[in-house]
Amino acid sequence: MKIIEELKFAREAIDSFNIEPSGKLTLVSPTSINKKWVNQITTEFLIKYPKIQLTLCGSNSPYRIFSGEADIAISNINLVHKNIIKLPVFSSSKSLFASPSYITKYGCPKKISDLINHACLLNIKDSTDLSWEFSENEKIRINPRYITDSTDNLVKPAIDGLGIIWVSKDLVQNELNVGELIEIELDIVTPPLNFYIYYKPVSRASNIRLLSDFLVKGLQKNCNRSVEGISTP
């Protein structure tokens, strides 16, 4: 049986070298991740493989693989399922940010409970109960000034002084570098925000595997913080 499997993989490998990859793929990934990294990586992928057509959708749900809506998903949802391949890709950290003008006008919160008295800007997809959960023991229900369904929609209002946002630091690093936003440091330790790539088991010669491997390399190169224990099956 092992010999048969090895011959099968060898035949698939030979075929993959002889045939230029072609076909359609659908990838779902959070909009903020797409804007920061995935758009560039997938553009490079399509330039390298011109016969592949890719559809990229903004979503944080790996469950769309089960419904057939997606071939690959990038998500920070920690899904464990026997029929799904899960590849840890990179980790990030969330923090609080506001503009210098907001801090000047309203002051800086010193502890989590102070957020109740501040204008907060919320991504409803991440906080359906209108709460920010900093850890298992640190959670506060806020009264959001502004609610949206995309983290991307939070950054500009925060820069303009509308309120405080709680997002991945990687996503606003440029704004921090130029002083448009300031990190609000509270005495809390938040767990890492881990991102994964998901897809159903496929052969090594599959276009799905081809894109998945390309994404893993591209994301780890750009983020420079892979999740400990990553392995590519």
Tab-separated table of C-alpha atoms in Angstrom:
chain	number	residue	atom	x	y	z
A	1	MET	CA	0.000	0.000	0.000
A	2	LYS	CA	2.832	2.413	0.847
A	3	ILE	CA	4.508	1.727	-2.509
A	4	ILE	CA	1.253	2.428	-4.344
A	5	GLU	CA	0.834	5.731	-2.514
A	6	GLU	CA	4.414	6.742	-3.303
A	7	LEU	CA	3.882	5.932	-6.978
A	8	LYS	CA	0.691	8.001	-6.942
A	9	PHE	CA	2.479	11.015	-5.457
A	10	ALA	CA	5.332	10.592	-7.940
A	11	ARG	CA	2.893	10.503	-10.855
A	12	GLU	CA	1.111	13.613	-9.548
A	13	ALA	CA	4.434	15.406	-9.183
A	14	ILE	CA	5.401	14.551	-12.769
A	15	ASP	CA	2.022	15.719	-14.045
A	16	SER	CA	2.336	18.976	-12.133
A	17	PHE	CA	5.643	19.702	-13.855
A	18	ASN	CA	4.246	18.930	-17.291
A	19	ILE	CA	0.977	20.831	-16.992
A	20	GLU	CA	0.764	24.540	-16.238
A	21	PRO	CA	-1.618	25.115	-13.298
A	22	SER	CA	-5.017	26.372	-14.413
A	23	GLY	CA	-8.553	26.635	-13.069
A	24	LYS	CA	-10.567	28.589	-10.517
A	25	LEU	CA	-9.925	29.133	-6.804
A	26	THR	CA	-11.812	30.976	-4.086
A	27	LEU	CA	-10.071	32.386	-1.023
A	28	VAL	CA	-11.766	33.983	1.986
A	29	SER	CA	-9.773	36.157	4.351
A	30	PRO	CA	-10.498	39.080	6.724
A	31	THR	CA	-10.690	42.360	4.823
A	32	SER	CA	-8.058	43.977	7.013
A	33	ILE	CA	-5.624	41.123	6.338
A	34	ASN	CA	-6.357	41.351	2.620
A	35	LYS	CA	-5.549	45.049	2.537
A	36	LYS	CA	-2.369	44.662	4.570
A	37	TRP	CA	-0.834	41.552	2.986
A	38	VAL	CA	-3.043	39.142	1.033
A	39	ASN	CA	-3.767	41.396	-1.960
A	40	GLN	CA	-0.054	41.715	-2.679
A	41	ILE	CA	0.655	38.009	-2.162
A	42	THR	CA	-2.212	36.859	-4.374
A	43	THR	CA	-1.191	39.334	-7.072
A	44	GLU	CA	2.263	37.771	-7.125
A	45	PHE	CA	0.655	34.315	-7.247
A	46	LEU	CA	-1.504	35.216	-10.255
A	47	ILE	CA	1.444	36.738	-12.091
A	48	LYS	CA	3.347	33.499	-11.574
A	49	TYR	CA	0.365	31.327	-12.583
A	50	PRO	CA	-1.503	33.287	-15.306
A	51	LYS	CA	-3.975	30.495	-16.096
A	52	ILE	CA	-5.472	30.475	-12.601
A	53	GLN	CA	-8.529	32.613	-11.825
A	54	LEU	CA	-8.815	33.677	-8.182
A	55	THR	CA	-11.809	35.058	-6.313
A	56	LEU	CA	-10.932	36.802	-3.026
A	57	CYS	CA	-13.724	37.479	-0.529
A	58	GLY	CA	-13.591	39.405	2.733
A	59	SER	CA	-14.572	37.012	5.518
A	60	ASN	CA	-13.109	35.641	8.751
A	61	SER	CA	-15.106	32.408	8.566
A	62	PRO	CA	-13.318	29.097	7.878
A	63	TYR	CA	-16.735	27.419	7.880
A	64	ARG	CA	-17.302	28.580	4.300
A	65	ILE	CA	-15.044	25.728	3.252
A	66	PHE	CA	-17.671	23.233	4.451
A	67	SER	CA	-20.398	24.857	2.343
A	68	GLY	CA	-18.193	24.864	-0.736
A	69	GLU	CA	-18.129	28.666	-0.897
A	70	ALA	CA	-14.343	28.694	-0.507
A	71	ASP	CA	-11.362	26.490	-1.277
A	72	ILE	CA	-9.065	28.148	1.256
A	73	ALA	CA	-9.735	30.323	4.301
A	74	ILE	CA	-7.496	32.553	6.395
A	75	SER	CA	-8.928	33.148	9.858
A	76	ASN	CA	-8.089	33.764	13.497
A	77	ILE	CA	-10.864	31.353	14.509
A	78	ASN	CA	-9.253	28.273	16.041
A	79	LEU	CA	-11.168	25.516	14.258
A	80	VAL	CA	-10.348	21.858	14.847
A	81	HIS	CA	-11.971	19.349	12.489
A	82	LYS	CA	-10.807	15.959	11.258
A	83	ASN	CA	-11.698	16.793	7.655
A	84	ILE	CA	-9.899	20.136	7.530
A	85	ILE	CA	-6.189	20.899	7.191
A	86	LYS	CA	-5.126	23.711	9.548
A	87	LEU	CA	-1.812	25.517	9.084
A	88	PRO	CA	-0.735	28.058	11.732
A	89	VAL	CA	0.657	31.027	9.804
A	90	PHE	CA	1.422	34.017	12.011
A	91	SER	CA	0.519	35.625	15.305
A	92	SER	CA	-0.264	39.204	16.171
A	93	SER	CA	-1.376	41.153	19.222
A	94	LYS	CA	-4.303	43.480	19.778
A	95	SER	CA	-4.053	46.770	21.577
A	96	LEU	CA	-5.910	50.032	22.126
A	97	PHE	CA	-5.207	53.026	19.904
A	98	ALA	CA	-6.403	56.607	19.589
A	99	SER	CA	-5.306	59.781	17.863
A	100	PRO	CA	-3.228	62.447	19.617
A	101	SER	CA	-6.157	64.864	19.218
A	102	TYR	CA	-8.527	62.466	21.014
A	103	ILE	CA	-6.080	61.944	23.907
A	104	THR	CA	-5.548	65.706	24.204
A	105	LYS	CA	-9.280	66.403	24.310
A	106	TYR	CA	-10.576	63.473	26.401
A	107	GLY	CA	-7.536	62.146	28.232
A	108	CYS	CA	-6.071	58.651	28.238
A	109	PRO	CA	-7.731	55.723	30.029
A	110	LYS	CA	-5.580	54.324	32.834
A	111	LYS	CA	-7.436	51.067	33.410
A	112	ILE	CA	-9.956	48.908	31.566
A	113	SER	CA	-12.928	50.223	33.541
A	114	ASP	CA	-12.144	53.751	32.292
A	115	LEU	CA	-13.221	52.702	28.787
A	116	ILE	CA	-16.853	52.927	29.862
A	117	ASN	CA	-16.464	56.707	29.886
A	118	HIS	CA	-14.704	56.904	26.517
A	119	ALA	CA	-15.911	56.890	22.921
A	120	CYS	CA	-15.106	53.470	21.489
A	121	LEU	CA	-15.245	52.358	17.874
A	122	LEU	CA	-16.372	48.764	17.381
A	123	ASN	CA	-16.173	46.001	14.786
A	124	ILE	CA	-19.425	44.146	15.402
A	125	LYS	CA	-18.091	40.942	13.832
A	126	ASP	CA	-15.410	40.720	16.512
A	127	SER	CA	-17.629	41.852	19.377
A	128	THR	CA	-21.215	40.770	18.803
A	129	ASP	CA	-22.120	41.397	22.460
A	130	LEU	CA	-20.649	44.935	22.368
A	131	SER	CA	-17.821	43.855	24.666
A	132	TRP	CA	-14.054	43.875	24.447
A	133	GLU	CA	-12.523	40.703	25.898
A	134	PHE	CA	-8.867	41.328	26.722
A	135	SER	CA	-8.370	37.953	28.405
A	136	GLU	CA	-10.416	35.251	30.105
A	137	ASN	CA	-10.630	37.389	33.234
A	138	GLU	CA	-10.692	40.840	31.657
A	139	LYS	CA	-13.821	41.774	29.729
A	140	ILE	CA	-15.781	45.007	29.578
A	141	ARG	CA	-19.005	45.985	27.891
A	142	ILE	CA	-18.587	49.265	26.071
A	143	ASN	CA	-21.011	51.852	24.743
A	144	PRO	CA	-19.712	52.219	21.179
A	145	ARG	CA	-19.882	55.579	19.464
A	146	TYR	CA	-19.434	53.969	16.058
A	147	ILE	CA	-20.188	50.410	14.894
A	148	THR	CA	-19.038	48.797	11.653
A	149	ASP	CA	-18.536	45.302	10.253
A	150	SER	CA	-14.932	45.839	9.119
A	151	THR	CA	-11.775	46.754	10.991
A	152	ASP	CA	-10.697	48.786	7.964
A	153	ASN	CA	-13.596	51.151	8.637
A	154	LEU	CA	-12.328	51.872	12.150
A	155	VAL	CA	-8.892	53.282	11.374
A	156	LYS	CA	-9.786	56.557	9.614
A	157	PRO	CA	-12.390	57.635	12.227
A	158	ALA	CA	-9.848	56.891	14.947
A	159	ILE	CA	-7.232	59.014	13.161
A	160	ASP	CA	-9.786	61.839	12.930
A	161	GLY	CA	-10.274	61.753	16.700
A	162	LEU	CA	-13.659	60.040	16.869
A	163	GLY	CA	-12.664	57.500	19.499
A	164	ILE	CA	-10.585	54.533	20.672
A	165	ILE	CA	-10.108	51.345	18.661
A	166	TRP	CA	-8.958	47.865	19.738
A	167	VAL	CA	-7.258	46.177	16.797
A	168	SER	CA	-4.179	44.215	15.775
A	169	LYS	CA	-1.079	46.368	16.106
A	170	ASP	CA	0.214	45.139	12.742
A	171	LEU	CA	-2.760	46.662	10.965
A	172	VAL	CA	-2.032	50.192	12.197
A	173	GLN	CA	1.760	50.086	12.317
A	174	ASN	CA	2.097	52.668	9.539
A	175	GLU	CA	-0.254	55.037	11.346
A	176	LEU	CA	1.777	54.575	14.541
A	177	ASN	CA	5.031	55.241	12.707
A	178	VAL	CA	3.849	58.614	11.405
A	179	GLY	CA	2.142	59.631	14.654
A	180	GLU	CA	-1.453	59.511	13.435
A	181	LEU	CA	-2.311	57.043	16.202
A	182	ILE	CA	-0.936	56.438	19.693
A	183	GLU	CA	-0.934	53.095	21.508
A	184	ILE	CA	-2.780	53.169	24.829
A	185	GLU	CA	-0.882	50.933	27.231
A	186	LEU	CA	-2.898	49.484	30.092
A	187	ASP	CA	-1.692	47.050	32.736
A	188	ILE	CA	-3.045	43.977	30.948
A	189	VAL	CA	-1.579	41.013	29.112
A	190	THR	CA	-3.594	39.958	26.087
A	191	PRO	CA	-3.181	36.509	24.518
A	192	PRO	CA	-1.682	36.360	21.008
A	193	LEU	CA	-4.021	36.571	18.047
A	194	ASN	CA	-3.154	33.541	15.924
A	195	PHE	CA	-4.068	33.246	12.259
A	196	TYR	CA	-4.483	29.986	10.359
A	197	ILE	CA	-4.939	28.758	6.804
A	198	TYR	CA	-7.664	26.149	6.306
A	199	TYR	CA	-8.530	23.847	3.419
A	200	LYS	CA	-9.869	20.351	2.821
A	201	PRO	CA	-7.334	17.545	2.282
A	202	VAL	CA	-6.095	17.568	-1.323
A	203	SER	CA	-3.260	16.041	-3.334
A	204	ARG	CA	0.137	17.692	-3.354
A	205	ALA	CA	-0.350	18.667	-6.995
A	206	SER	CA	-3.648	20.448	-6.309
A	207	ASN	CA	-4.055	24.160	-7.080
A	208	ILE	CA	-5.415	24.529	-3.563
A	209	ARG	CA	-2.178	23.227	-2.109
A	210	LEU	CA	-0.234	25.417	-4.541
A	211	LEU	CA	-1.970	28.583	-3.329
A	212	SER	CA	-1.855	27.512	0.317
A	213	ASP	CA	1.913	26.997	0.228
A	214	PHE	CA	2.334	30.344	-1.548
A	215	LEU	CA	0.253	32.115	1.109
A	216	VAL	CA	2.127	30.495	3.993
A	217	LYS	CA	5.491	31.613	2.632
A	218	GLY	CA	4.248	35.087	1.761
A	219	LEU	CA	2.517	35.754	5.078
A	220	GLN	CA	5.388	34.475	7.188
A	221	LYS	CA	7.842	36.558	5.165
A	222	ASN	CA	5.768	39.737	5.568
A	223	CYS	CA	4.665	39.223	9.147
A	224	ASN	CA	7.974	37.782	10.365
A	225	ARG	CA	6.218	36.089	13.287
A	226	SER	CA	5.157	32.546	12.542
A	227	VAL	CA	3.097	30.626	15.068
A	228	GLU	CA	5.196	28.173	17.020
A	229	GLY	CA	4.969	24.621	15.773
A	230	ILE	CA	3.948	25.324	12.207
A	231	SER	CA	4.287	22.428	9.808
A	232	THR	CA	3.159	21.926	6.238
A	233	PRO	CA	1.689	18.451	5.628
